[in-house]
Amino acid sequence: MNTVTFPDETSVPALGQGTWKMGERGSDRAAEARTLRLGLDLGLTLIDTAEMYGEGGAEEVVAEAIAGRRDEVFLVTKAYPQNASRSRLPEACARSLKRLKTDVIDLYLLHWRGSVPLAETVEAMEKLVREGKIRRWGVSNLDVADLEELGPALSGCATDQVLYNLEARGVEFDLLPYAARMKMPVMAYSPVGQGGALLRHPALKHIAARQGISPAQVALAWTLRGGNVISIPKAAGEAHLRENADVWKVVLTPEDLAELDSAFPPPKRKQPLEML
């Protein structure tokens, strides 16, 4: 599987596992954990979660999935913006560590920008690094102007996790090039869109038929084509997960990419950052 490298030279798989909407129903948790464990078996060792997902329920599912296998996993979780202050971030981190049943988080992200000054959040993140509670920090749903506001502290930012898929290409105009210049990978959430509309598009269905793959694999392979993006789809079950894990074998041709550009034109000007 292809890998992506963070500024500190740590490499992770370019394809990970998302957990949005996991942990919301107790009856689903065992199956969700099994799916995540299968992902580890298939090499999808980066798992992304957040304290927001299921109000901590997703972190508990992840804890079950990685029990006895923590050393295999690159663990990412995110803090609510209201918890990103000097006083509240250590408490939020401690709660996440307890739910995840681990003593360290590999990558801790600010989920989106709120009223807490970014400088204060960075200060709190750096303190958690020094204390050994987290190994590195990053952000999510921040645009170029927000990243520039970090100033010299940007050198310590491992990633920016943003909405990125064929229907949401605005970040290609400025954010992706900026991140590449900063040697900072971007994490793509909802890489196959929401609700299934993207996967029903005729262009994806046509390319999928030509390649002998699924529309979802077309969408995922497209997000990974540039080499500086970590894609984190959520799998609804084991069959879906195996389909995701096979994406590393997919090579989109120039003809495929041209067809996708025609159906989903790249941005020609700056666009507001899209979020879910």
PDB file of C-alpha atoms in Angstrom:
ATOM      1  CA  MET A   1       0.000   0.000   0.000  1.00  0.00           C
ATOM      2  CA  ASN A   2       1.199   3.517  -0.772  1.00  0.00           C
ATOM      3  CA  THR A   3       2.216   5.638   2.201  1.00  0.00           C
ATOM      4  CA  VAL A   4       2.172   9.324   3.067  1.00  0.00           C
ATOM      5  CA  THR A   5       4.817  10.981   5.236  1.00  0.00           C
ATOM      6  CA  PHE A   6       4.200  13.575   7.945  1.00  0.00           C
ATOM      7  CA  PRO A   7       6.633  16.468   8.529  1.00  0.00           C
ATOM      8  CA  ASP A   8       8.371  14.483  11.300  1.00  0.00           C
ATOM      9  CA  GLU A   9       9.154  11.712   8.749  1.00  0.00           C
ATOM     10  CA  THR A  10       6.553   9.298  10.165  1.00  0.00           C
ATOM     11  CA  SER A  11       4.934   7.326   7.332  1.00  0.00           C
ATOM     12  CA  VAL A  12       1.360   6.005   7.416  1.00  0.00           C
ATOM     13  CA  PRO A  13      -0.843   4.200   4.886  1.00  0.00           C
ATOM     14  CA  ALA A  14      -2.437   6.570   2.381  1.00  0.00           C
ATOM     15  CA  LEU A  15      -5.725   4.778   3.028  1.00  0.00           C
ATOM     16  CA  GLY A  16      -7.124   4.642   6.532  1.00  0.00           C
ATOM     17  CA  GLN A  17     -10.389   3.929   8.299  1.00  0.00           C
ATOM     18  CA  GLY A  18     -12.982   6.498   9.335  1.00  0.00           C
ATOM     19  CA  THR A  19     -15.437   6.030  12.193  1.00  0.00           C
ATOM     20  CA  TRP A  20     -18.026   8.790  11.775  1.00  0.00           C
ATOM     21  CA  LYS A  21     -21.439   7.529  13.008  1.00  0.00           C
ATOM     22  CA  MET A  22     -19.893   4.521  14.742  1.00  0.00           C
ATOM     23  CA  GLY A  23     -20.693   3.957  18.391  1.00  0.00           C
ATOM     24  CA  GLU A  24     -24.127   5.528  18.148  1.00  0.00           C
ATOM     25  CA  ARG A  25     -26.040   2.299  18.801  1.00  0.00           C
ATOM     26  CA  GLY A  26     -24.842  -0.238  21.311  1.00  0.00           C
ATOM     27  CA  SER A  27     -26.197  -3.118  19.262  1.00  0.00           C
ATOM     28  CA  ASP A  28     -23.857  -2.227  16.375  1.00  0.00           C
ATOM     29  CA  ARG A  29     -20.639  -1.818  18.329  1.00  0.00           C
ATOM     30  CA  ALA A  30     -19.364  -5.395  18.194  1.00  0.00           C
ATOM     31  CA  ALA A  31     -19.812  -5.553  14.406  1.00  0.00           C
ATOM     32  CA  GLU A  32     -18.188  -2.141  13.996  1.00  0.00           C
ATOM     33  CA  ALA A  33     -15.179  -3.250  16.043  1.00  0.00           C
ATOM     34  CA  ARG A  34     -14.874  -6.440  13.979  1.00  0.00           C
ATOM     35  CA  THR A  35     -14.840  -4.399  10.797  1.00  0.00           C
ATOM     36  CA  LEU A  36     -12.103  -2.141  12.124  1.00  0.00           C
ATOM     37  CA  ARG A  37     -10.044  -5.164  13.194  1.00  0.00           C
ATOM     38  CA  LEU A  38     -10.370  -6.658   9.729  1.00  0.00           C
ATOM     39  CA  GLY A  39      -9.106  -3.344   8.386  1.00  0.00           C
ATOM     40  CA  LEU A  40      -5.989  -3.745  10.512  1.00  0.00           C
ATOM     41  CA  ASP A  41      -5.515  -7.224   9.069  1.00  0.00           C
ATOM     42  CA  LEU A  42      -5.717  -5.720   5.564  1.00  0.00           C
ATOM     43  CA  GLY A  43      -3.152  -3.000   6.283  1.00  0.00           C
ATOM     44  CA  LEU A  44      -5.489  -0.089   7.019  1.00  0.00           C
ATOM     45  CA  THR A  45      -3.698   0.737  10.245  1.00  0.00           C
ATOM     46  CA  LEU A  46      -4.587   4.436  10.460  1.00  0.00           C
ATOM     47  CA  ILE A  47      -7.888   4.870  12.304  1.00  0.00           C
ATOM     48  CA  ASP A  48      -9.547   8.269  12.572  1.00  0.00           C
ATOM     49  CA  THR A  49     -12.165   9.085  15.203  1.00  0.00           C
ATOM     50  CA  ALA A  50     -13.332  12.026  17.345  1.00  0.00           C
ATOM     51  CA  GLU A  51     -14.850  12.796  20.708  1.00  0.00           C
ATOM     52  CA  MET A  52     -17.869  14.116  18.767  1.00  0.00           C
ATOM     53  CA  TYR A  53     -18.633  10.793  17.059  1.00  0.00           C
ATOM     54  CA  GLY A  54     -21.326   9.135  19.105  1.00  0.00           C
ATOM     55  CA  GLU A  55     -20.333  11.497  21.946  1.00  0.00           C
ATOM     56  CA  GLY A  56     -17.331   9.294  22.632  1.00  0.00           C
ATOM     57  CA  GLY A  57     -18.981   6.067  21.506  1.00  0.00           C
ATOM     58  CA  ALA A  58     -16.813   5.767  18.407  1.00  0.00           C
ATOM     59  CA  GLU A  59     -13.658   6.068  20.513  1.00  0.00           C
ATOM     60  CA  GLU A  60     -14.937   3.189  22.654  1.00  0.00           C
ATOM     61  CA  VAL A  61     -15.526   1.077  19.526  1.00  0.00           C
ATOM     62  CA  VAL A  62     -11.972   1.845  18.410  1.00  0.00           C
ATOM     63  CA  ALA A  63     -10.663   0.787  21.828  1.00  0.00           C
ATOM     64  CA  GLU A  64     -12.369  -2.584  21.414  1.00  0.00           C
ATOM     65  CA  ALA A  65     -11.013  -2.954  17.879  1.00  0.00           C
ATOM     66  CA  ILE A  66      -7.399  -2.228  18.760  1.00  0.00           C
ATOM     67  CA  ALA A  67      -7.252  -4.141  22.044  1.00  0.00           C
ATOM     68  CA  GLY A  68      -4.022  -6.119  22.062  1.00  0.00           C
ATOM     69  CA  ARG A  69      -2.922  -4.482  18.799  1.00  0.00           C
ATOM     70  CA  ARG A  70      -2.216  -0.902  19.832  1.00  0.00           C
ATOM     71  CA  ASP A  71       1.348  -0.970  18.489  1.00  0.00           C
ATOM     72  CA  GLU A  72       0.033  -1.670  14.967  1.00  0.00           C
ATOM     73  CA  VAL A  73      -2.216   1.379  14.904  1.00  0.00           C
ATOM     74  CA  PHE A  74      -1.723   5.037  14.033  1.00  0.00           C
ATOM     75  CA  LEU A  75      -4.494   6.522  16.149  1.00  0.00           C
ATOM     76  CA  VAL A  76      -6.126   9.850  15.271  1.00  0.00           C
ATOM     77  CA  THR A  77      -8.822  11.591  17.266  1.00  0.00           C
ATOM     78  CA  LYS A  78     -10.246  15.102  17.392  1.00  0.00           C
ATOM     79  CA  ALA A  79     -11.308  17.600  20.036  1.00  0.00           C
ATOM     80  CA  TYR A  80     -14.402  19.797  19.990  1.00  0.00           C
ATOM     81  CA  PRO A  81     -13.513  23.473  19.394  1.00  0.00           C
ATOM     82  CA  GLN A  82     -15.111  24.446  22.716  1.00  0.00           C
ATOM     83  CA  ASN A  83     -12.630  22.090  24.399  1.00  0.00           C
ATOM     84  CA  ALA A  84      -9.589  23.536  22.655  1.00  0.00           C
ATOM     85  CA  SER A  85      -8.617  26.029  25.346  1.00  0.00           C
ATOM     86  CA  ARG A  86      -5.602  26.012  27.636  1.00  0.00           C
ATOM     87  CA  SER A  87      -7.702  24.690  30.540  1.00  0.00           C
ATOM     88  CA  ARG A  88     -10.137  22.358  28.766  1.00  0.00           C
ATOM     89  CA  LEU A  89      -7.987  20.595  26.158  1.00  0.00           C
ATOM     90  CA  PRO A  90      -6.034  18.547  28.736  1.00  0.00           C
ATOM     91  CA  GLU A  91      -9.354  17.354  30.194  1.00  0.00           C
ATOM     92  CA  ALA A  92     -10.768  16.469  26.768  1.00  0.00           C
ATOM     93  CA  CYS A  93      -7.581  14.613  25.902  1.00  0.00           C
ATOM     94  CA  ALA A  94      -7.707  12.667  29.165  1.00  0.00           C
ATOM     95  CA  ARG A  95     -11.292  11.600  28.438  1.00  0.00           C
ATOM     96  CA  SER A  96     -10.337  10.459  24.935  1.00  0.00           C
ATOM     97  CA  LEU A  97      -7.342   8.530  26.262  1.00  0.00           C
ATOM     98  CA  LYS A  98      -9.602   6.787  28.779  1.00  0.00           C
ATOM     99  CA  ARG A  99     -12.219   5.870  26.160  1.00  0.00           C
ATOM    100  CA  LEU A 100      -9.540   4.685  23.734  1.00  0.00           C
ATOM    101  CA  LYS A 101      -7.827   2.704  26.530  1.00  0.00           C
ATOM    102  CA  THR A 102      -4.408   3.964  25.539  1.00  0.00           C
ATOM    103  CA  ASP A 103      -1.760   6.165  27.104  1.00  0.00           C
ATOM    104  CA  VAL A 104      -0.926   8.185  23.989  1.00  0.00           C
ATOM    105  CA  ILE A 105      -2.690   9.521  20.880  1.00  0.00           C
ATOM    106  CA  ASP A 106      -0.610   9.487  17.711  1.00  0.00           C
ATOM    107  CA  LEU A 107      -2.315  12.536  16.168  1.00  0.00           C
ATOM    108  CA  TYR A 108      -4.698  14.905  17.984  1.00  0.00           C
ATOM    109  CA  LEU A 109      -6.689  17.354  15.890  1.00  0.00           C
ATOM    110  CA  LEU A 110      -8.723  20.486  16.484  1.00  0.00           C
ATOM    111  CA  HIS A 111     -12.016  19.387  14.880  1.00  0.00           C
ATOM    112  CA  TRP A 112     -12.934  22.825  13.567  1.00  0.00           C
ATOM    113  CA  ARG A 113     -12.266  26.399  14.524  1.00  0.00           C
ATOM    114  CA  GLY A 114     -14.324  27.921  17.304  1.00  0.00           C
ATOM    115  CA  SER A 115     -13.993  30.929  19.599  1.00  0.00           C
ATOM    116  CA  VAL A 116     -10.750  29.829  21.268  1.00  0.00           C
ATOM    117  CA  PRO A 117      -7.766  31.648  19.707  1.00  0.00           C
ATOM    118  CA  LEU A 118      -5.677  29.325  17.557  1.00  0.00           C
ATOM    119  CA  ALA A 119      -2.527  30.407  19.388  1.00  0.00           C
ATOM    120  CA  GLU A 120      -4.013  29.192  22.679  1.00  0.00           C
ATOM    121  CA  THR A 121      -4.988  25.850  21.143  1.00  0.00           C
ATOM    122  CA  VAL A 122      -1.494  25.371  19.730  1.00  0.00           C
ATOM    123  CA  GLU A 123       0.011  26.172  23.137  1.00  0.00           C
ATOM    124  CA  ALA A 124      -2.226  23.539  24.753  1.00  0.00           C
ATOM    125  CA  MET A 125      -1.415  20.997  22.040  1.00  0.00           C
ATOM    126  CA  GLU A 126       2.324  21.524  22.395  1.00  0.00           C
ATOM    127  CA  LYS A 127       2.031  21.040  26.145  1.00  0.00           C
ATOM    128  CA  LEU A 128       0.287  17.700  25.577  1.00  0.00           C
ATOM    129  CA  VAL A 129       3.155  16.682  23.278  1.00  0.00           C
ATOM    130  CA  ARG A 130       5.726  17.567  25.937  1.00  0.00           C
ATOM    131  CA  GLU A 131       3.755  15.583  28.523  1.00  0.00           C
ATOM    132  CA  GLY A 132       3.698  12.525  26.264  1.00  0.00           C
ATOM    133  CA  LYS A 133      -0.108  12.440  26.019  1.00  0.00           C
ATOM    134  CA  ILE A 134      -0.034  12.979  22.238  1.00  0.00           C
ATOM    135  CA  ARG A 135       2.741  12.432  19.713  1.00  0.00           C
ATOM    136  CA  ARG A 136       1.759  15.222  17.304  1.00  0.00           C
ATOM    137  CA  TRP A 137      -1.095  17.627  16.633  1.00  0.00           C
ATOM    138  CA  GLY A 138      -2.964  18.966  13.658  1.00  0.00           C
ATOM    139  CA  VAL A 139      -6.157  20.682  12.593  1.00  0.00           C
ATOM    140  CA  SER A 140      -9.343  19.962  10.691  1.00  0.00           C
ATOM    141  CA  ASN A 141     -11.605  22.159   8.580  1.00  0.00           C
ATOM    142  CA  LEU A 142      -9.141  25.063   8.481  1.00  0.00           C
ATOM    143  CA  ASP A 143      -8.605  27.068   5.312  1.00  0.00           C
ATOM    144  CA  VAL A 144      -5.404  28.651   4.045  1.00  0.00           C
ATOM    145  CA  ALA A 145      -5.935  31.920   5.927  1.00  0.00           C
ATOM    146  CA  ASP A 146      -6.389  29.996   9.176  1.00  0.00           C
ATOM    147  CA  LEU A 147      -3.209  28.009   8.561  1.00  0.00           C
ATOM    148  CA  GLU A 148      -1.286  31.183   7.776  1.00  0.00           C
ATOM    149  CA  GLU A 149      -2.517  32.614  11.078  1.00  0.00           C
ATOM    150  CA  LEU A 150      -0.571  29.879  12.840  1.00  0.00           C
ATOM    151  CA  GLY A 151       2.630  31.597  11.746  1.00  0.00           C
ATOM    152  CA  PRO A 152       5.808  29.779  12.835  1.00  0.00           C
ATOM    153  CA  ALA A 153       3.678  27.251  14.746  1.00  0.00           C
ATOM    154  CA  LEU A 154       2.555  25.839  11.396  1.00  0.00           C
ATOM    155  CA  SER A 155       5.823  23.893  11.266  1.00  0.00           C
ATOM    156  CA  GLY A 156       4.468  21.772  14.119  1.00  0.00           C
ATOM    157  CA  CYS A 157       1.114  21.093  12.453  1.00  0.00           C
ATOM    158  CA  ALA A 158       1.051  17.538  11.082  1.00  0.00           C
ATOM    159  CA  THR A 159      -2.039  17.757   8.871  1.00  0.00           C
ATOM    160  CA  ASP A 160      -5.275  19.511   7.951  1.00  0.00           C
ATOM    161  CA  GLN A 161      -8.266  17.157   7.680  1.00  0.00           C
ATOM    162  CA  VAL A 162     -10.836  18.515   5.224  1.00  0.00           C
ATOM    163  CA  LEU A 163     -13.815  17.494   3.119  1.00  0.00           C
ATOM    164  CA  TYR A 164     -12.430  16.314  -0.207  1.00  0.00           C
ATOM    165  CA  ASN A 165     -14.091  14.285  -2.918  1.00  0.00           C
ATOM    166  CA  LEU A 166     -15.133  14.673  -6.556  1.00  0.00           C
ATOM    167  CA  GLU A 167     -18.126  16.785  -5.534  1.00  0.00           C
ATOM    168  CA  ALA A 168     -16.037  18.976  -3.195  1.00  0.00           C
ATOM    169  CA  ARG A 169     -12.912  20.019  -5.093  1.00  0.00           C
ATOM    170  CA  GLY A 170     -12.565  23.599  -3.861  1.00  0.00           C
ATOM    171  CA  VAL A 171      -9.463  22.798  -1.789  1.00  0.00           C
ATOM    172  CA  GLU A 172      -7.560  22.038  -4.993  1.00  0.00           C
ATOM    173  CA  PHE A 173      -7.392  25.717  -5.874  1.00  0.00           C
ATOM    174  CA  ASP A 174      -5.274  26.835  -2.934  1.00  0.00           C
ATOM    175  CA  LEU A 175      -5.330  24.577   0.139  1.00  0.00           C
ATOM    176  CA  LEU A 176      -3.807  21.460  -1.409  1.00  0.00           C
ATOM    177  CA  PRO A 177      -0.994  23.389  -3.160  1.00  0.00           C
ATOM    178  CA  TYR A 178      -0.312  25.348   0.048  1.00  0.00           C
ATOM    179  CA  ALA A 179      -0.144  22.166   2.125  1.00  0.00           C
ATOM    180  CA  ALA A 180       2.211  20.603  -0.420  1.00  0.00           C
ATOM    181  CA  ARG A 181       4.537  23.618  -0.192  1.00  0.00           C
ATOM    182  CA  MET A 182       4.517  23.267   3.583  1.00  0.00           C
ATOM    183  CA  LYS A 183       5.259  19.524   3.175  1.00  0.00           C
ATOM    184  CA  MET A 184       2.094  18.839   5.171  1.00  0.00           C
ATOM    185  CA  PRO A 185      -0.211  16.012   4.042  1.00  0.00           C
ATOM    186  CA  VAL A 186      -3.963  16.549   3.929  1.00  0.00           C
ATOM    187  CA  MET A 187      -6.506  14.061   5.233  1.00  0.00           C
ATOM    188  CA  ALA A 188      -9.651  13.649   3.116  1.00  0.00           C
ATOM    189  CA  TYR A 189     -12.864  12.906   4.970  1.00  0.00           C
ATOM    190  CA  SER A 190     -16.050  11.713   3.212  1.00  0.00           C
ATOM    191  CA  PRO A 191     -13.948  10.770   0.142  1.00  0.00           C
ATOM    192  CA  VAL A 192     -16.878   8.971  -1.510  1.00  0.00           C
ATOM    193  CA  GLY A 193     -19.424  11.671  -0.664  1.00  0.00           C
ATOM    194  CA  GLN A 194     -22.559  11.420   1.434  1.00  0.00           C
ATOM    195  CA  GLY A 195     -25.806   9.619   0.726  1.00  0.00           C
ATOM    196  CA  GLY A 196     -24.598   7.652  -2.301  1.00  0.00           C
ATOM    197  CA  ALA A 197     -25.368  10.256  -4.964  1.00  0.00           C
ATOM    198  CA  LEU A 198     -21.747  10.526  -6.081  1.00  0.00           C
ATOM    199  CA  LEU A 199     -21.447   6.772  -6.556  1.00  0.00           C
ATOM    200  CA  ARG A 200     -24.531   6.748  -8.785  1.00  0.00           C
ATOM    201  CA  HIS A 201     -23.050   9.327 -11.161  1.00  0.00           C
ATOM    202  CA  PRO A 202     -22.789   8.034 -14.752  1.00  0.00           C
ATOM    203  CA  ALA A 203     -19.111   9.004 -15.048  1.00  0.00           C
ATOM    204  CA  LEU A 204     -18.100   6.882 -12.061  1.00  0.00           C
ATOM    205  CA  LYS A 205     -20.270   3.988 -13.210  1.00  0.00           C
ATOM    206  CA  HIS A 206     -18.764   4.165 -16.708  1.00  0.00           C
ATOM    207  CA  ILE A 207     -15.161   4.192 -15.464  1.00  0.00           C
ATOM    208  CA  ALA A 208     -15.912   1.453 -12.953  1.00  0.00           C
ATOM    209  CA  ALA A 209     -17.309  -0.762 -15.693  1.00  0.00           C
ATOM    210  CA  ARG A 210     -14.307  -0.073 -17.928  1.00  0.00           C
ATOM    211  CA  GLN A 211     -11.844  -0.878 -15.118  1.00  0.00           C
ATOM    212  CA  GLY A 212     -13.778  -3.799 -13.658  1.00  0.00           C
ATOM    213  CA  ILE A 213     -13.997  -2.123 -10.248  1.00  0.00           C
ATOM    214  CA  SER A 214     -16.690  -0.375  -8.187  1.00  0.00           C
ATOM    215  CA  PRO A 215     -17.702   3.316  -8.342  1.00  0.00           C
ATOM    216  CA  ALA A 216     -16.507   3.671  -4.744  1.00  0.00           C
ATOM    217  CA  GLN A 217     -13.072   2.435  -5.732  1.00  0.00           C
ATOM    218  CA  VAL A 218     -12.985   4.994  -8.533  1.00  0.00           C
ATOM    219  CA  ALA A 219     -13.827   7.775  -6.070  1.00  0.00           C
ATOM    220  CA  LEU A 220     -11.249   6.624  -3.520  1.00  0.00           C
ATOM    221  CA  ALA A 221      -8.485   6.101  -6.057  1.00  0.00           C
ATOM    222  CA  TRP A 222      -9.127   9.608  -7.364  1.00  0.00           C
ATOM    223  CA  THR A 223      -8.496  11.155  -3.919  1.00  0.00           C
ATOM    224  CA  LEU A 224      -5.205   9.256  -3.652  1.00  0.00           C
ATOM    225  CA  ARG A 225      -3.844  10.146  -7.094  1.00  0.00           C
ATOM    226  CA  GLY A 226      -1.645  13.056  -5.976  1.00  0.00           C
ATOM    227  CA  GLY A 227       0.404  11.326  -3.297  1.00  0.00           C
ATOM    228  CA  ASN A 228      -0.066  13.917  -0.508  1.00  0.00           C
ATOM    229  CA  VAL A 229      -3.554  12.900   0.644  1.00  0.00           C
ATOM    230  CA  ILE A 230      -4.600  10.370   3.275  1.00  0.00           C
ATOM    231  CA  SER A 231      -8.120   9.162   2.528  1.00  0.00           C
ATOM    232  CA  ILE A 232     -10.227   7.959   5.458  1.00  0.00           C
ATOM    233  CA  PRO A 233     -13.453   6.305   4.247  1.00  0.00           C
ATOM    234  CA  LYS A 234     -15.772   4.625   6.695  1.00  0.00           C
ATOM    235  CA  ALA A 235     -16.706   1.048   5.794  1.00  0.00           C
ATOM    236  CA  ALA A 236     -20.266  -0.091   6.484  1.00  0.00           C
ATOM    237  CA  GLY A 237     -19.286  -3.753   6.743  1.00  0.00           C
ATOM    238  CA  GLU A 238     -16.657  -6.352   5.920  1.00  0.00           C
ATOM    239  CA  ALA A 239     -17.423  -6.581   2.191  1.00  0.00           C
ATOM    240  CA  HIS A 240     -17.255  -2.797   1.899  1.00  0.00           C
ATOM    241  CA  LEU A 241     -13.995  -2.753   3.828  1.00  0.00           C
ATOM    242  CA  ARG A 242     -12.370  -5.345   1.572  1.00  0.00           C
ATOM    243  CA  GLU A 243     -13.435  -3.272  -1.423  1.00  0.00           C
ATOM    244  CA  ASN A 244     -11.793  -0.203   0.113  1.00  0.00           C
ATOM    245  CA  ALA A 245      -8.598  -2.101   0.921  1.00  0.00           C
ATOM    246  CA  ASP A 246      -8.198  -3.163  -2.713  1.00  0.00           C
ATOM    247  CA  VAL A 247      -8.098   0.451  -3.892  1.00  0.00           C
ATOM    248  CA  TRP A 248      -4.294   0.511  -3.770  1.00  0.00           C
ATOM    249  CA  LYS A 249      -4.351  -1.779  -6.815  1.00  0.00           C
ATOM    250  CA  VAL A 250      -6.412   0.702  -8.866  1.00  0.00           C
ATOM    251  CA  VAL A 251      -4.614   2.948 -11.350  1.00  0.00           C
ATOM    252  CA  LEU A 252      -6.795   5.586 -12.987  1.00  0.00           C
ATOM    253  CA  THR A 253      -5.743   6.266 -16.574  1.00  0.00           C
ATOM    254  CA  PRO A 254      -5.400   9.715 -18.182  1.00  0.00           C
ATOM    255  CA  GLU A 255      -8.669   8.920 -19.962  1.00  0.00           C
ATOM    256  CA  ASP A 256     -10.366   8.184 -16.634  1.00  0.00           C
ATOM    257  CA  LEU A 257      -9.063  11.386 -15.059  1.00  0.00           C
ATOM    258  CA  ALA A 258     -10.135  13.480 -18.050  1.00  0.00           C
ATOM    259  CA  GLU A 259     -13.627  12.004 -17.878  1.00  0.00           C
ATOM    260  CA  LEU A 260     -13.856  12.807 -14.187  1.00  0.00           C
ATOM    261  CA  ASP A 261     -12.613  16.369 -14.754  1.00  0.00           C
ATOM    262  CA  SER A 262     -15.306  16.815 -17.388  1.00  0.00           C
ATOM    263  CA  ALA A 263     -18.021  15.545 -15.040  1.00  0.00           C
ATOM    264  CA  PHE A 264     -16.646  17.316 -11.946  1.00  0.00           C
ATOM    265  CA  PRO A 265     -14.689  20.374 -13.122  1.00  0.00           C
ATOM    266  CA  PRO A 266     -11.764  21.486 -10.943  1.00  0.00           C
ATOM    267  CA  PRO A 267     -12.109  24.932  -9.335  1.00  0.00           C
ATOM    268  CA  LYS A 268     -11.038  27.988 -11.311  1.00  0.00           C
ATOM    269  CA  ARG A 269     -11.203  30.416  -8.403  1.00  0.00           C
ATOM    270  CA  LYS A 270     -11.092  30.528  -4.625  1.00  0.00           C
ATOM    271  CA  GLN A 271     -14.115  28.908  -2.981  1.00  0.00           C
ATOM    272  CA  PRO A 272     -15.305  28.902   0.637  1.00  0.00           C
ATOM    273  CA  LEU A 273     -14.071  25.852   2.489  1.00  0.00           C
ATOM    274  CA  GLU A 274     -16.786  23.184   2.473  1.00  0.00           C
ATOM    275  CA  MET A 275     -17.567  21.278   5.656  1.00  0.00           C
ATOM    276  CA  LEU A 276     -19.911  18.572   6.877  1.00  0.00           C
TER     277      LEU A 276
END
